[in-house]
PDB file of C-alpha atoms in Angstrom:
ATOM      1  CA  MET A   1      87.753  24.586  81.160  1.00  0.00           C
ATOM      2  CA  PRO A   2      88.647  20.903  81.636  1.00  0.00           C
ATOM      3  CA  VAL A   3      88.368  18.649  78.613  1.00  0.00           C
ATOM      4  CA  GLU A   4      85.644  16.606  80.351  1.00  0.00           C
ATOM      5  CA  SER A   5      83.383  19.652  80.663  1.00  0.00           C
ATOM      6  CA  LEU A   6      84.083  20.622  77.069  1.00  0.00           C
ATOM      7  CA  ILE A   7      83.116  17.125  75.891  1.00  0.00           C
ATOM      8  CA  GLN A   8      79.899  17.198  77.924  1.00  0.00           C
ATOM      9  CA  TYR A   9      78.839  20.681  76.775  1.00  0.00           C
ATOM     10  CA  SER A  10      79.662  19.808  73.152  1.00  0.00           C
ATOM     11  CA  SER A  11      77.633  16.599  73.411  1.00  0.00           C
ATOM     12  CA  ILE A  12      74.656  18.491  74.831  1.00  0.00           C
ATOM     13  CA  PHE A  13      74.894  21.079  72.062  1.00  0.00           C
ATOM     14  CA  ILE A  14      75.068  18.437  69.321  1.00  0.00           C
ATOM     15  CA  ALA A  15      72.165  16.428  70.789  1.00  0.00           C
ATOM     16  CA  ILE A  16      69.895  19.449  71.206  1.00  0.00           C
ATOM     17  CA  THR A  17      70.780  20.753  67.737  1.00  0.00           C
ATOM     18  CA  ALA A  18      69.973  17.358  66.199  1.00  0.00           C
ATOM     19  CA  VAL A  19      66.597  17.281  67.958  1.00  0.00           C
ATOM     20  CA  ILE A  20      65.774  20.828  66.846  1.00  0.00           C
ATOM     21  CA  ILE A  21      66.638  20.019  63.231  1.00  0.00           C
ATOM     22  CA  ALA A  22      64.618  16.771  63.189  1.00  0.00           C
ATOM     23  CA  ARG A  23      61.888  17.823  65.660  1.00  0.00           C
ATOM     24  CA  LYS A  24      58.928  17.130  63.347  1.00  0.00           C
ATOM     25  CA  GLU A  25      60.154  13.628  62.546  1.00  0.00           C
ATOM     26  CA  LEU A  26      61.022  12.836  66.174  1.00  0.00           C
ATOM     27  CA  LYS A  27      57.814  14.004  67.857  1.00  0.00           C
ATOM     28  CA  ARG A  28      56.291  10.522  67.636  1.00  0.00           C
ATOM     29  CA  PHE A  29      59.317   9.028  69.387  1.00  0.00           C
ATOM     30  CA  ILE A  30      59.266  11.180  72.534  1.00  0.00           C
ATOM     31  CA  PRO A  31      57.808   8.327  74.670  1.00  0.00           C
ATOM     32  CA  ILE A  32      60.798   6.180  73.655  1.00  0.00           C
ATOM     33  CA  GLY A  33      63.175   8.969  74.661  1.00  0.00           C
ATOM     34  CA  LEU A  34      61.504   9.279  78.054  1.00  0.00           C
ATOM     35  CA  PHE A  35      61.627   5.522  78.582  1.00  0.00           C
ATOM     36  CA  ALA A  36      65.290   5.465  77.488  1.00  0.00           C
ATOM     37  CA  SER A  37      66.130   8.098  80.096  1.00  0.00           C
ATOM     38  CA  LEU A  38      64.284   6.160  82.805  1.00  0.00           C
ATOM     39  CA  TYR A  39      65.975   2.916  81.725  1.00  0.00           C
ATOM     40  CA  ALA A  40      69.440   4.531  81.683  1.00  0.00           C
ATOM     41  CA  ASN A  41      68.945   6.159  85.080  1.00  0.00           C
ATOM     42  CA  LEU A  42      67.654   2.955  86.643  1.00  0.00           C
ATOM     43  CA  PHE A  43      70.563   0.949  85.275  1.00  0.00           C
ATOM     44  CA  CYS A  44      73.029   3.603  86.479  1.00  0.00           C
ATOM     45  CA  TYR A  45      71.596   3.454  89.986  1.00  0.00           C
ATOM     46  CA  ILE A  46      71.992  -0.332  89.962  1.00  0.00           C
ATOM     47  CA  ALA A  47      75.536  -0.076  88.576  1.00  0.00           C
ATOM     48  CA  ASN A  48      76.387   2.558  91.161  1.00  0.00           C
ATOM     49  CA  TYR A  49      75.025   0.334  93.934  1.00  0.00           C
ATOM     50  CA  LEU A  50      77.147  -2.573  92.652  1.00  0.00           C
ATOM     51  CA  ASN A  51      80.098  -0.184  92.197  1.00  0.00           C
ATOM     52  CA  TRP A  52      80.545  -1.089  88.525  1.00  0.00           C
ATOM     53  CA  TRP A  53      81.284   2.464  87.443  1.00  0.00           C
ATOM     54  CA  GLU A  54      81.315   6.059  88.568  1.00  0.00           C
ATOM     55  CA  PHE A  55      81.283   9.470  86.910  1.00  0.00           C
ATOM     56  CA  PRO A  56      84.147  11.513  88.398  1.00  0.00           C
ATOM     57  CA  ALA A  57      83.633  14.551  86.104  1.00  0.00           C
ATOM     58  CA  ARG A  58      80.099  15.925  86.350  1.00  0.00           C
ATOM     59  CA  LEU A  59      78.372  19.092  85.210  1.00  0.00           C
ATOM     60  CA  PHE A  60      76.267  19.080  88.374  1.00  0.00           C
ATOM     61  CA  PRO A  61      78.410  18.106  91.380  1.00  0.00           C
ATOM     62  CA  GLY A  62      75.323  17.232  93.441  1.00  0.00           C
ATOM     63  CA  VAL A  63      74.263  14.513  90.973  1.00  0.00           C
ATOM     64  CA  LYS A  64      76.622  11.664  91.831  1.00  0.00           C
ATOM     65  CA  ASP A  65      74.750   8.516  90.816  1.00  0.00           C
ATOM     66  CA  ILE A  66      74.243   9.241  87.122  1.00  0.00           C
ATOM     67  CA  SER A  67      75.831  11.128  84.277  1.00  0.00           C
ATOM     68  CA  PHE A  68      73.235  13.858  83.747  1.00  0.00           C
ATOM     69  CA  THR A  69      74.616  14.704  80.316  1.00  0.00           C
ATOM     70  CA  PHE A  70      74.450  11.152  79.093  1.00  0.00           C
ATOM     71  CA  ASN A  71      71.359   9.724  80.815  1.00  0.00           C
ATOM     72  CA  VAL A  72      69.056  12.728  80.569  1.00  0.00           C
ATOM     73  CA  ILE A  73      70.075  14.239  77.229  1.00  0.00           C
ATOM     74  CA  ILE A  74      72.191  11.997  75.007  1.00  0.00           C
ATOM     75  CA  VAL A  75      70.600   8.574  75.644  1.00  0.00           C
ATOM     76  CA  PRO A  76      67.014   9.763  74.935  1.00  0.00           C
ATOM     77  CA  VAL A  77      68.153  11.488  71.740  1.00  0.00           C
ATOM     78  CA  LEU A  78      70.076   8.397  70.612  1.00  0.00           C
ATOM     79  CA  ALA A  79      67.063   6.185  71.325  1.00  0.00           C
ATOM     80  CA  MET A  80      64.705   8.435  69.349  1.00  0.00           C
ATOM     81  CA  PHE A  81      67.083   8.636  66.385  1.00  0.00           C
ATOM     82  CA  TRP A  82      67.751   4.904  66.453  1.00  0.00           C
ATOM     83  CA  ILE A  83      64.065   4.001  66.409  1.00  0.00           C
ATOM     84  CA  ARG A  84      63.300   6.615  63.749  1.00  0.00           C
ATOM     85  CA  TYR A  85      66.177   6.022  61.347  1.00  0.00           C
ATOM     86  CA  SER A  86      67.267   2.418  61.779  1.00  0.00           C
ATOM     87  CA  PRO A  87      66.792   0.403  58.604  1.00  0.00           C
ATOM     88  CA  LEU A  88      65.094  -2.948  58.374  1.00  0.00           C
ATOM     89  CA  THR A  89      68.383  -4.790  58.846  1.00  0.00           C
ATOM     90  CA  ARG A  90      68.457  -3.780  62.490  1.00  0.00           C
ATOM     91  CA  ILE A  91      71.107  -6.252  63.618  1.00  0.00           C
ATOM     92  CA  LYS A  92      73.772  -4.603  61.444  1.00  0.00           C
ATOM     93  CA  TRP A  93      72.582  -1.162  62.516  1.00  0.00           C
ATOM     94  CA  ALA A  94      72.591  -2.202  66.194  1.00  0.00           C
ATOM     95  CA  LEU A  95      76.093  -3.656  65.879  1.00  0.00           C
ATOM     96  CA  LEU A  96      77.351  -0.469  64.216  1.00  0.00           C
ATOM     97  CA  TRP A  97      75.846   1.861  66.840  1.00  0.00           C
ATOM     98  CA  THR A  98      76.936  -0.448  69.662  1.00  0.00           C
ATOM     99  CA  THR A  99      80.498  -0.573  68.358  1.00  0.00           C
ATOM    100  CA  ILE A 100      80.684   3.217  67.995  1.00  0.00           C
ATOM    101  CA  LEU A 101      79.198   3.916  71.432  1.00  0.00           C
ATOM    102  CA  THR A 102      81.305   1.273  73.154  1.00  0.00           C
ATOM    103  CA  GLY A 103      84.385   2.688  71.442  1.00  0.00           C
ATOM    104  CA  LEU A 104      83.522   6.191  72.650  1.00  0.00           C
ATOM    105  CA  GLU A 105      82.857   4.879  76.148  1.00  0.00           C
ATOM    106  CA  TYR A 106      86.157   2.968  76.144  1.00  0.00           C
ATOM    107  CA  TRP A 107      87.997   6.103  75.012  1.00  0.00           C
ATOM    108  CA  SER A 108      86.219   8.160  77.686  1.00  0.00           C
ATOM    109  CA  GLU A 109      87.116   5.652  80.392  1.00  0.00           C
ATOM    110  CA  ARG A 110      90.721   5.328  79.268  1.00  0.00           C
ATOM    111  CA  TYR A 111      91.655   8.937  78.468  1.00  0.00           C
ATOM    112  CA  THR A 112      89.254  11.226  80.368  1.00  0.00           C
ATOM    113  CA  GLY A 113      87.669  11.453  83.783  1.00  0.00           C
ATOM    114  CA  LEU A 114      84.129  11.092  82.463  1.00  0.00           C
ATOM    115  CA  ILE A 115      83.672   7.484  83.575  1.00  0.00           C
ATOM    116  CA  ALA A 116      85.680   5.002  85.632  1.00  0.00           C
ATOM    117  CA  TYR A 117      85.072   1.241  85.685  1.00  0.00           C
ATOM    118  CA  HIS A 118      85.301  -0.839  88.882  1.00  0.00           C
ATOM    119  CA  ASN A 119      84.788  -4.406  90.154  1.00  0.00           C
ATOM    120  CA  GLY A 120      85.595  -6.203  86.921  1.00  0.00           C
ATOM    121  CA  TYR A 121      83.263  -4.160  84.719  1.00  0.00           C
ATOM    122  CA  ASP A 122      84.865  -3.617  81.310  1.00  0.00           C
ATOM    123  CA  TRP A 123      84.100  -2.414  77.799  1.00  0.00           C
ATOM    124  CA  TYR A 124      82.626  -5.741  76.625  1.00  0.00           C
ATOM    125  CA  HIS A 125      79.955  -5.511  79.343  1.00  0.00           C
ATOM    126  CA  SER A 126      78.946  -2.150  77.872  1.00  0.00           C
ATOM    127  CA  PHE A 127      78.902  -3.681  74.395  1.00  0.00           C
ATOM    128  CA  ILE A 128      76.458  -6.381  75.496  1.00  0.00           C
ATOM    129  CA  LEU A 129      74.375  -3.891  77.461  1.00  0.00           C
ATOM    130  CA  TRP A 130      74.077  -1.499  74.492  1.00  0.00           C
ATOM    131  CA  LEU A 131      73.184  -4.318  72.105  1.00  0.00           C
ATOM    132  CA  ILE A 132      70.387  -5.542  74.360  1.00  0.00           C
ATOM    133  CA  THR A 133      69.205  -1.998  75.058  1.00  0.00           C
ATOM    134  CA  TRP A 134      68.503  -1.161  71.400  1.00  0.00           C
ATOM    135  CA  TYR A 135      66.113  -4.091  71.205  1.00  0.00           C
ATOM    136  CA  ILE A 136      64.397  -3.257  74.477  1.00  0.00           C
ATOM    137  CA  TRP A 137      63.709   0.253  73.195  1.00  0.00           C
ATOM    138  CA  TYR A 138      62.588  -1.024  69.810  1.00  0.00           C
ATOM    139  CA  SER A 139      60.275  -3.598  71.416  1.00  0.00           C
ATOM    140  CA  LEU A 140      58.690  -0.913  73.564  1.00  0.00           C
ATOM    141  CA  HIS A 141      58.161   1.227  70.478  1.00  0.00           C
ATOM    142  CA  LYS A 142      56.526  -1.653  68.571  1.00  0.00           C
ATOM    143  CA  TRP A 143      54.268  -2.400  71.540  1.00  0.00           C
ATOM    144  CA  PHE A 144      53.392   1.261  72.124  1.00  0.00           C
ATOM    145  CA  TYR A 145      52.428   1.807  68.474  1.00  0.00           C
ATOM    146  CA  LYS A 146      51.092  -1.697  67.908  1.00  0.00           C
ATOM    147  CA  ASP A 147      48.043  -0.557  65.904  1.00  0.00           C
ATOM    148  CA  GLY A 148      49.588   2.620  64.542  1.00  0.00           C
ATOM    149  CA  GLU A 149      48.234   4.618  67.486  1.00  0.00           C
ATOM    150  CA  PRO A 150      49.771   5.047  70.929  1.00  0.00           C
ATOM    151  CA  HIS A 151      48.315   2.819  73.647  1.00  0.00           C
TER     152      HIS A 151
END
């Protein structure tokens, strides 16, 4: 089994296990997870159209525009956990998560076939994108539960 497949299957296992363990606490954040998946898929389609990146190693060879593992499973889980567990000092928390995820993405691009950058796209673009994304998801959550109840 190639290392790329092992990384993807391990990531899926960890994400699903985390959701199962924290399922009662995360139930309220499912709309954020769904929006995060939609957001990630939409941005991947745009990036694919602009040829910013591609996903050479895929679990499903027929899905060429997105990373199914990342956009459909990992991103929604990360969004739900971030909204649920981020402390009040969100800027530090966002910088920490952004740095970790950008580092993992950089490592994946450099040493595996999971992602390949093109047309001048580089790790610092991902850093900025992740940093903005946390606040988009958080803003949606605050709007959705504006009065304590979903709208």
